[in-house]
Every structure is written in C-alpha cells, then in structure tokens.
Amino acid sequence: METKIVFITGASSGIGEGCARKFASQGWNLILNARTVSKLEKLKSELEAANGVRVYILPFDVRDRKQAAVALETLPEEWKSIDVLVNNAGLVIGVDKEFEGNLDEWDIVIDTNIKALLAMTRLVVPGMVERGRGHIINIGSIAGDAAYPGGSVYCATKAAVKALSDGLRIDLVDTPLRVTNIKPGMVETNFTVVRYRGDKQAADNFYKGIRPLTGDDIAETVYFAASAPAHIQIAEVLLMPTYQATGTISYKKKEE
C-alpha cells in the first residue's frame, strides 16, 4: 500500500504539531511547514525515530507568497503528490475594540489567516485535481460563527475561512476531492499567549475553571475527517470543550 503524504502549515506547535504527531502515528509521510527551523528539525527527528515515517521540512513564512511558491515548486518529485493539505497556520493578536486596534497587527492576522490559506490552496490543489485525489482541511474556528467582544477582525478572518471552504467545495464538486472546515472552540495552545501579546498569565487566566481542548484533541478530529472512506466528505465539524456552549458562553467553575 502506497504511503500517503500530508502537508501541514504552522506545524511547529499547537494544533499543527498535534496533527503532525497524529498522522505520523498512523504511518503517513509528512511535509511540515513553520518559520522556526530548529523546532521543525527537532520534530522531524522525533517523528521519524518514533514512527518510521519520512518527514520533509519546508520552513517559510506562509505570508510570503513568493517564498511559498518557490518552496513548493522545488519540492523533490517524490514529495509532490500531496494527499492532504492541512491549512492550519493562523493567529490573533490583541483583544482590542475594532475602532482602537493596531492596523499593522491586523495586516498580520488577515495575511496569515486568509491570504496565506488562499495561496497554499492555489499552489497545492491544482496538483490534487490533476491526480484525481486529495483533501483540503482548513482550521477555522467557532469565532467564524459569530463576532464577540474584542475579536471582530479575528472573527471576520475565520468567517472567511468558512466561506472559502464552502466555495472551494462547490468549485471541486465535479472532482473526487474533499474539503473540510474544522471549527474548534477553546483550545489551550501558544495561540492564546500571542492573542494576549505574550502575557502568559492572562492566557492562563482565560482557561481557569474549565478544561479546554488541546492541539491533540483537534488533531484527532482532523485525522478522523482525513481517514473517512472516500465516498464520505465531512464538510464541517464544530467541537468545543464540555461546559462551552458558544464562542462567548461557557461555564467556569470557581476555584475553592
């Protein structure tokens, strides 16, 4: 049986790293992208040793379209047949009101969450169409379902991920390719530290009183979608911790 290849963006931590570990444990070869080479090299060594799979690291900033194009064009021939693309790279900076936020920070968020996802899709999916197989899994968010205080720009980017996933599914309807949008609720990763501009204590406080999801939890759902039989397309999954009901409503137990 031919070993499949998964390409994961933002693979050096959080949900991306969780996905890398899950797919590797199931015998998939991996192309891992992130900006930090040292983290990717460490993960590559660990996954290859533990799972007997092959890992190809592709370090570049997904916001740099030219760099992304060169990276994918120069992939060795045996790595070009990507079976699953996990568009995971994403972030939010700050919890500012829409009329008070930093435009430069918003550029980073929009360029990463929307434009980079579009670029990766444009670069990888034509090959999938040509080969007649492939699966695009976009990491959206519960934030894409409704805006919440201090998150309007981030919520807008994840609403865009929902629309882009649905639109791509329509565009590919006459092909065997599948498109999935995974929408997590509260997940405890470095993502939240970035949201609070590096304030680890504020990030920790956000999760006090509730058991949040982990990157590994999301990875289980991503793999579930990817490993479904070929005639099943899991279009969208919304997953939250128990005690969370919507993007803004959750129950947090008070500490004794």
Coordinates of C-alpha atoms in Angstrom, one line a residue:
M1 CA 0.0 0.0 0.0
E2 CA 1.4 3.4 -1.0
T3 CA 2.2 5.7 1.9
K4 CA 0.2 8.9 1.8
I5 CA 1.6 12.4 2.2
V6 CA 0.1 15.2 4.4
F7 CA 1.3 18.8 4.2
I8 CA 0.7 20.8 7.4
T9 CA 1.3 24.5 7.8
G10 CA 2.1 26.0 11.2
A11 CA 3.3 22.6 12.2
S12 CA 5.8 23.5 14.9
S13 CA 3.4 23.9 17.8
G14 CA -0.2 23.7 18.9
I15 CA -2.8 22.1 16.6
G16 CA -0.3 21.8 13.7
E17 CA 2.2 19.8 15.9
G18 CA -0.7 17.7 17.2
C19 CA -1.7 16.9 13.6
A20 CA 1.9 16.0 12.7
R21 CA 2.1 13.6 15.6
K22 CA -1.3 12.0 14.8
F23 CA -0.6 11.5 11.1
A24 CA 2.9 10.2 11.8
S25 CA 1.5 7.7 14.3
Q26 CA -0.7 6.3 11.5
G27 CA 2.2 5.8 9.1
W28 CA 1.8 8.9 6.9
N29 CA 4.8 10.8 5.5
L30 CA 4.8 14.5 6.4
I31 CA 5.7 17.8 4.9
L32 CA 5.9 20.2 7.8
N33 CA 5.9 24.0 7.4
A34 CA 6.6 26.7 10.0
R35 CA 9.0 29.6 10.4
T36 CA 11.3 28.2 13.1
V37 CA 13.7 25.7 11.5
S38 CA 15.1 24.4 14.9
K39 CA 11.6 23.4 16.0
L40 CA 10.8 21.7 12.7
E41 CA 14.1 19.8 12.8
K42 CA 13.5 18.6 16.3
L43 CA 10.0 17.4 15.4
K44 CA 11.3 15.7 12.3
S45 CA 13.9 13.7 14.2
E46 CA 11.4 12.7 16.9
L47 CA 8.6 11.6 14.5
E48 CA 10.9 9.7 12.2
A49 CA 12.5 7.8 15.1
A50 CA 9.2 7.0 16.8
N51 CA 7.1 6.1 13.8
G52 CA 9.4 5.0 11.0
V53 CA 8.0 7.6 8.6
R54 CA 9.7 10.2 6.4
V55 CA 9.4 13.9 7.2
Y56 CA 10.3 16.7 4.9
I57 CA 10.6 20.2 6.4
L58 CA 9.6 23.2 4.5
P59 CA 10.5 26.3 6.5
F60 CA 8.9 29.6 5.3
D61 CA 6.5 32.3 6.4
V62 CA 3.1 31.5 4.8
R63 CA 2.5 35.2 4.4
D64 CA 5.4 35.4 1.8
R65 CA 3.7 34.2 -1.4
K66 CA 6.9 34.2 -3.4
Q67 CA 8.7 32.1 -0.8
A68 CA 5.8 29.7 -0.6
A69 CA 5.7 29.3 -4.4
V70 CA 9.5 28.6 -4.6
A71 CA 9.3 26.1 -1.7
L72 CA 6.5 24.1 -3.4
E73 CA 8.0 24.3 -6.9
T74 CA 11.3 23.0 -5.6
L75 CA 9.9 20.0 -3.7
P76 CA 11.6 16.8 -4.7
E77 CA 9.5 14.8 -7.2
E78 CA 8.6 12.1 -4.6
W79 CA 7.1 14.7 -2.3
K80 CA 4.9 16.5 -4.8
S81 CA 1.9 14.1 -4.7
I82 CA 0.3 15.7 -1.6
D83 CA -2.8 13.7 -0.5
V84 CA -3.9 16.0 2.3
L85 CA -3.3 19.7 2.9
V86 CA -3.9 21.0 6.4
N87 CA -4.2 24.8 6.3
N88 CA -3.5 25.3 10.0
A89 CA -1.3 28.4 10.2
G90 CA -3.3 31.1 11.9
L91 CA -3.2 33.6 14.8
V92 CA -4.8 36.5 16.5
I93 CA -3.1 39.5 18.1
G94 CA -4.8 41.5 20.8
V95 CA -8.3 41.9 22.2
D96 CA -8.9 45.4 21.1
K97 CA -12.1 47.1 20.1
E98 CA -12.5 47.4 16.3
F99 CA -12.1 51.2 16.5
E100 CA -9.0 51.0 18.7
G101 CA -6.9 48.2 17.2
N102 CA -3.5 48.3 15.5
L103 CA -3.7 48.3 11.7
D104 CA -0.3 46.7 11.3
E105 CA -1.3 43.8 13.6
W106 CA -4.5 43.3 11.7
D107 CA -2.5 43.1 8.5
I108 CA -0.5 40.2 10.0
V109 CA -3.7 38.4 11.1
I110 CA -5.5 38.9 7.8
D111 CA -2.4 38.0 5.7
T112 CA -1.9 34.8 7.8
N113 CA -5.5 33.6 8.3
I114 CA -7.0 34.4 4.9
K115 CA -4.4 35.3 2.2
A116 CA -1.9 32.6 3.2
L117 CA -4.6 30.0 3.2
L118 CA -5.7 31.1 -0.2
A119 CA -2.1 31.0 -1.5
M120 CA -1.5 27.5 -0.2
T121 CA -4.8 26.3 -1.7
R122 CA -3.9 27.8 -5.0
L123 CA -0.4 26.3 -5.0
V124 CA -1.4 22.7 -3.9
V125 CA -4.9 22.0 -5.1
P126 CA -4.2 22.0 -8.9
G127 CA -1.9 19.0 -8.4
M128 CA -4.6 17.2 -6.5
V129 CA -7.1 17.9 -9.3
E130 CA -4.7 16.6 -11.9
R131 CA -4.0 13.4 -9.9
G132 CA -7.8 12.9 -9.2
R133 CA -7.4 12.7 -5.4
G134 CA -6.9 15.0 -2.4
H135 CA -8.4 16.5 0.7
I136 CA -8.1 20.1 1.9
I137 CA -8.7 20.6 5.7
N138 CA -8.9 24.2 6.8
I139 CA -8.6 25.0 10.5
G140 CA -11.4 27.5 11.1
S141 CA -12.9 28.5 14.5
I142 CA -16.1 28.9 16.4
A143 CA -15.2 32.6 16.1
G144 CA -16.2 32.4 12.5
D145 CA -19.9 31.7 13.5
A146 CA -20.5 35.0 15.4
A147 CA -18.5 38.0 16.4
Y148 CA -17.5 38.5 20.1
P149 CA -16.1 41.5 22.1
G150 CA -12.5 42.3 21.2
G151 CA -12.3 39.9 18.4
S152 CA -14.1 41.3 15.4
V153 CA -11.2 41.1 13.0
Y154 CA -10.2 37.6 14.0
C155 CA -13.8 36.5 13.8
A156 CA -14.1 38.0 10.3
T157 CA -11.0 36.0 9.2
K158 CA -12.5 32.8 10.4
A159 CA -15.8 33.6 8.8
A160 CA -13.8 34.0 5.6
V161 CA -12.3 30.5 6.2
K162 CA -15.8 29.1 6.4
A163 CA -16.8 30.9 3.1
L164 CA -13.6 29.9 1.4
S165 CA -14.0 26.3 2.5
D166 CA -17.6 26.2 1.2
G167 CA -16.7 27.9 -2.0
L168 CA -13.8 25.5 -2.7
R169 CA -16.1 22.6 -2.0
I170 CA -18.5 24.0 -4.7
D171 CA -15.7 24.6 -7.1
L172 CA -14.5 21.0 -6.7
V173 CA -17.9 19.3 -6.7
D174 CA -17.2 17.5 -10.0
T175 CA -14.0 16.0 -8.7
P176 CA -13.2 13.3 -6.0
L177 CA -11.5 16.0 -3.8
R178 CA -12.9 16.7 -0.4
V179 CA -13.0 19.9 1.7
T180 CA -13.4 20.1 5.5
N181 CA -13.6 23.0 7.8
I182 CA -12.7 22.2 11.4
K183 CA -14.0 24.8 13.9
P184 CA -12.6 24.5 17.4
G185 CA -13.8 26.3 20.5
M186 CA -11.4 26.9 23.4
V187 CA -8.1 25.3 22.7
E188 CA -5.1 25.8 25.1
T189 CA -2.0 26.4 22.9
N190 CA 0.5 29.2 22.4
F191 CA -2.1 30.8 20.2
T192 CA -3.7 32.4 23.3
V193 CA -0.4 33.7 24.5
V194 CA 0.0 35.5 21.2
R195 CA -3.5 36.8 21.5
Y196 CA -2.5 38.5 24.8
R197 CA 0.7 39.8 23.2
G198 CA 2.9 37.4 25.2
D199 CA 1.2 37.7 28.6
K200 CA 1.2 34.1 29.7
Q201 CA -0.7 34.8 32.9
A202 CA -3.6 36.5 31.0
A203 CA -3.6 33.5 28.7
D204 CA -3.7 31.0 31.7
N205 CA -6.5 33.0 33.4
F206 CA -8.6 32.7 30.3
Y207 CA -8.9 28.9 30.8
K208 CA -9.3 29.0 34.6
G209 CA -12.2 26.9 35.7
I210 CA -12.7 24.9 32.5
R211 CA -10.8 22.1 30.9
P212 CA -10.0 23.4 27.4
L213 CA -9.3 21.3 24.3
T214 CA -5.7 20.6 23.3
G215 CA -3.9 20.6 20.0
D216 CA -4.0 16.8 20.1
D217 CA -7.8 16.8 20.6
I218 CA -8.2 18.8 17.4
A219 CA -5.7 16.6 15.6
E220 CA -7.9 13.5 16.4
T221 CA -10.8 15.2 14.6
V222 CA -8.6 16.3 11.7
Y223 CA -7.4 12.7 11.2
F224 CA -11.0 11.4 11.6
A225 CA -12.0 13.6 8.6
A226 CA -9.0 12.6 6.6
S227 CA -9.4 8.9 7.2
A228 CA -13.1 8.7 6.4
P229 CA -14.0 6.4 3.4
A230 CA -13.5 8.1 0.0
H231 CA -17.3 8.4 -0.5
I232 CA -17.7 10.4 2.7
Q233 CA -17.0 14.1 2.9
I234 CA -17.1 15.6 6.4
A235 CA -17.8 19.2 5.4
E236 CA -17.6 20.9 8.8
V237 CA -17.0 20.0 12.4
L238 CA -17.6 22.3 15.4
L239 CA -16.0 21.0 18.5
M240 CA -15.8 22.6 22.0
P241 CA -14.9 21.6 25.5
T242 CA -17.7 20.3 27.7
Y243 CA -19.0 23.4 29.6
Q244 CA -18.7 25.6 26.5
A245 CA -21.8 26.4 24.5
T246 CA -20.9 29.2 22.1
G247 CA -18.0 31.4 21.4
T248 CA -19.0 33.6 24.3
I249 CA -21.0 31.4 26.6
S250 CA -19.1 28.9 28.9
Y251 CA -19.3 27.8 32.5
K252 CA -16.1 28.1 34.5
K253 CA -16.0 26.6 38.0
K254 CA -14.8 29.0 40.6
E255 CA -11.7 27.8 42.4
E256 CA -12.2 26.8 46.1

